[in-house]
Short mmCIF file of C-alpha atoms in Angstrom, two decimals:
data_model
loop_
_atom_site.label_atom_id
_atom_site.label_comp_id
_atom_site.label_asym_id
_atom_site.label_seq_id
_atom_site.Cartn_x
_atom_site.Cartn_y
_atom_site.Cartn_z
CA UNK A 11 6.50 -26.77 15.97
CA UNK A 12 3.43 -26.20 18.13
CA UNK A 13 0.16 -24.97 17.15
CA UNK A 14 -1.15 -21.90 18.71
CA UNK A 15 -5.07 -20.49 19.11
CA UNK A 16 -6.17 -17.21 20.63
CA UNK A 17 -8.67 -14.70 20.01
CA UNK A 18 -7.28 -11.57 18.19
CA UNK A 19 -9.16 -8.82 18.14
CA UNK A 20 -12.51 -10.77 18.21
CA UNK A 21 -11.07 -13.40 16.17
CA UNK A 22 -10.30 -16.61 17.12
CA UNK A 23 -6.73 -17.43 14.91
CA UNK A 24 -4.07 -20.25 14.89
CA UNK A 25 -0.93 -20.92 13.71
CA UNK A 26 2.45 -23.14 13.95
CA UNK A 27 5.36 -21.97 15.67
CA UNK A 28 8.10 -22.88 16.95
CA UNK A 29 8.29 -22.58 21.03
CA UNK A 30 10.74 -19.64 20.87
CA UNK A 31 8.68 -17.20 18.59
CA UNK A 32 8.15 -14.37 20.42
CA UNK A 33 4.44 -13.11 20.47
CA UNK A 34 5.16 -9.75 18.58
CA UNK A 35 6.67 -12.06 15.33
CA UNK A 36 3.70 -14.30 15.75
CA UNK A 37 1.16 -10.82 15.62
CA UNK A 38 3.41 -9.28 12.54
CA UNK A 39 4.43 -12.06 10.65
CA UNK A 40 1.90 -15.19 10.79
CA UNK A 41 -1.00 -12.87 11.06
CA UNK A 42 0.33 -9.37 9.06
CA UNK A 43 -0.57 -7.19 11.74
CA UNK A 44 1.80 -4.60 11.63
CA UNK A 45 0.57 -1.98 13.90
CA UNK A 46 2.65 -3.72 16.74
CA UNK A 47 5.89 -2.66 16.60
CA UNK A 48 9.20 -4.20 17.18
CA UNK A 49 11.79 -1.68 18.61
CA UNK A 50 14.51 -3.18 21.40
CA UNK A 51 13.58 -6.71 21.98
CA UNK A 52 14.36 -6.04 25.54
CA UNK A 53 11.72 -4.65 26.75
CA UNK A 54 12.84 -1.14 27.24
CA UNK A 55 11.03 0.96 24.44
CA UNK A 56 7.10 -0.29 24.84
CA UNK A 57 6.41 0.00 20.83
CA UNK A 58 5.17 -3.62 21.23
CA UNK A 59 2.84 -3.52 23.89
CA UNK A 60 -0.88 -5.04 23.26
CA UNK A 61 -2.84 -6.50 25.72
CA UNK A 62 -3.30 -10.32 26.47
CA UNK A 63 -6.63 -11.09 28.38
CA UNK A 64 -7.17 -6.90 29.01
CA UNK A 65 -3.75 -6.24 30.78
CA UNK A 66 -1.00 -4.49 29.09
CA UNK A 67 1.84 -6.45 28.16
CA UNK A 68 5.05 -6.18 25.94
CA UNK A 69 5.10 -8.79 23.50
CA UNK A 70 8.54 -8.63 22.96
CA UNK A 71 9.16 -10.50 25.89
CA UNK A 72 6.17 -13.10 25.45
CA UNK A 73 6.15 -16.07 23.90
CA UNK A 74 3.45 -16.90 21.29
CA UNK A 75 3.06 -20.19 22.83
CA UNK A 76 2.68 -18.58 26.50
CA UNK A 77 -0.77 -16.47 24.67
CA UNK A 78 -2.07 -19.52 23.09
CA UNK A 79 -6.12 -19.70 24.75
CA UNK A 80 -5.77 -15.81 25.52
CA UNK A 81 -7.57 -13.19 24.83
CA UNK A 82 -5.30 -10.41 22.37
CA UNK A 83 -6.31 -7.10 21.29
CA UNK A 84 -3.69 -5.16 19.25
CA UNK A 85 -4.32 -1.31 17.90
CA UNK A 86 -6.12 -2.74 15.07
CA UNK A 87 -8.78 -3.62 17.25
CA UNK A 88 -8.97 -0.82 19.32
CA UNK A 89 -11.73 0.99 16.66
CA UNK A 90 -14.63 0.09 16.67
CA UNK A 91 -15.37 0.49 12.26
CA UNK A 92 -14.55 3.73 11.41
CA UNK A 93 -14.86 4.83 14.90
CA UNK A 94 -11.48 5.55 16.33
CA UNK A 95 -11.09 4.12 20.36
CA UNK A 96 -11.13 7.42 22.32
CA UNK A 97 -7.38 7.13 23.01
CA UNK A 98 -6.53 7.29 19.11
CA UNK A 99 -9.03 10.00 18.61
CA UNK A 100 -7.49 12.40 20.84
CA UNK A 101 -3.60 11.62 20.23
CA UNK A 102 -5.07 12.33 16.86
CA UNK A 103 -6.76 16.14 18.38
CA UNK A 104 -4.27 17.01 20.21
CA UNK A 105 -1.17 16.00 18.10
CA UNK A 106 0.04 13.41 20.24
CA UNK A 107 2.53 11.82 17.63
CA UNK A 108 5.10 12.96 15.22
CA UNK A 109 6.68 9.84 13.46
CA UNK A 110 4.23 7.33 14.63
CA UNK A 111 6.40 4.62 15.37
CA UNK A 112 5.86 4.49 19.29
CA UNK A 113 2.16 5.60 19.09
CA UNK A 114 0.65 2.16 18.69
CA UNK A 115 2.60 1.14 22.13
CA UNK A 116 1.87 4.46 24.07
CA UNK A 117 -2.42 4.36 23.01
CA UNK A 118 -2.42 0.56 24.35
CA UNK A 119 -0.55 1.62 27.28
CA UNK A 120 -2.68 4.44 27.49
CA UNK A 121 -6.15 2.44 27.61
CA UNK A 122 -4.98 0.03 30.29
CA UNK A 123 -3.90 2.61 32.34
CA UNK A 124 -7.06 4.73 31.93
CA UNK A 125 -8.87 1.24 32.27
CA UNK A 126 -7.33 0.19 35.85
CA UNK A 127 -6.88 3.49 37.37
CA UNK A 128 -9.55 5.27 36.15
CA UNK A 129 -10.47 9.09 34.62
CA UNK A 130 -8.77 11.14 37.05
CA UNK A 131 -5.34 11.46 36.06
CA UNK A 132 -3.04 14.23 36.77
CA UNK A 133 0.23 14.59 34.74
CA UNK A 134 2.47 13.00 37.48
CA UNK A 135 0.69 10.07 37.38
CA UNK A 136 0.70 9.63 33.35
CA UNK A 137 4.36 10.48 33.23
CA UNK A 138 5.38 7.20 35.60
CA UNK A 139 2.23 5.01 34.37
CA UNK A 140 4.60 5.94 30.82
CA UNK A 141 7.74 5.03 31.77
CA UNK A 142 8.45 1.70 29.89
CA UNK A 143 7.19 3.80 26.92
CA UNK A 144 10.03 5.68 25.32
CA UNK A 145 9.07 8.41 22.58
CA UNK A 146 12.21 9.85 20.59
CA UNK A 147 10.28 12.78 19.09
CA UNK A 148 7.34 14.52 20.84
CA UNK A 149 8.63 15.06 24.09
CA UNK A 150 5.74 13.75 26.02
CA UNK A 151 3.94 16.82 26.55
CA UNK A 152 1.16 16.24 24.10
CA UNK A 153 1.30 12.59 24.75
CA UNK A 154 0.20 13.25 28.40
CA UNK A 155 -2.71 15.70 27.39
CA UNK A 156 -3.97 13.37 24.51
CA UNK A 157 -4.28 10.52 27.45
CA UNK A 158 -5.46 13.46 29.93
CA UNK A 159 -8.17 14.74 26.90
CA UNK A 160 -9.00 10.80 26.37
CA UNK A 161 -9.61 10.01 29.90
CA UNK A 162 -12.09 12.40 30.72
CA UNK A 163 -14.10 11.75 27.47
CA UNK A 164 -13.97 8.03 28.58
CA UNK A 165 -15.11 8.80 31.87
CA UNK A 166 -18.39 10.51 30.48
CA UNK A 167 -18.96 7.34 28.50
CA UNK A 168 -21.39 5.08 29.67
CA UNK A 169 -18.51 2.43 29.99
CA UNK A 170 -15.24 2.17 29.63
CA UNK A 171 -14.19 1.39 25.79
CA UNK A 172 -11.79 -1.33 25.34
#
């Protein structure tokens, strides 16, 4: 068993685990976040991804032990209160989910990509920043106007919101 500490969603956390537990157990099961979800284990799907030290990453594929010292920030920390991130707020507005079970992954991907490309994004370039994300109900067609709707409201912020 090795001990693990990282900062998770502002809070700095630890926890024993053995050196093959996957990051995405460590977030669900030692610290009963379940707003990461665990779809294909392979990396295919994207219902896992959070970001570790503000890049996007599926934490399917991660090892808890490879995060320990980092930086993590799941959907539960996206909020700020009762304030939803601007990402959640408009797959909220503009129905950007039906059964919810990829939404977690496609907001997180959504942020980073807003956050490293920046507010003007057309719908070719969400489409491929999305593939990796696989939704089996919506279609994508709100999906890529929530992120459109979100980016532009982020870009009239006076900073980005992470």
């Amino acid at each position: 068993m090795t001990t693990v500490t990282m900062t998770v969603n502002g809070k700095t956390v630890s926890g024993e685990v053995e050196d093959r537990t996957l990051l995405v157990e460590f977030i669900r099961e030692n610290l009963e976040l379940t707003g990461t979800h665990v779809g294909c284990d392979t990396s295919q799907c994207g219902v896992c991804v959070i970001h570790m030290d503000g890049k996007a990453i599926k934490s399917c594929t991660t090892l808890a032990v490879q995060a320990s010292g980092s930086q993590i920030t799941t959907i539960e920390g996206l909020a700020t209160g009762d304030e939803l991130h601007p990402v959640q707020k408009a797959f909220k507005e503009h129905h950007g989910l039906q059964c919810g079970f990829c939404t977690p992954g496609m907001v997180m991907a959504a942020v980073d990509m807003i956050n490293r490309l920046g507010p003007n994004l057309d719908e070719a370039t969400i489409r491929h920043e999305l593939e990796g994300n696989l939704c089996r109900c919506t279609g994508y067609h709100n999906i890529v106007k929530a992120i459109k709707a979100a980016a532009d409201e982020m870009a009239a912020l006076p900073q980005a919101a992470e």
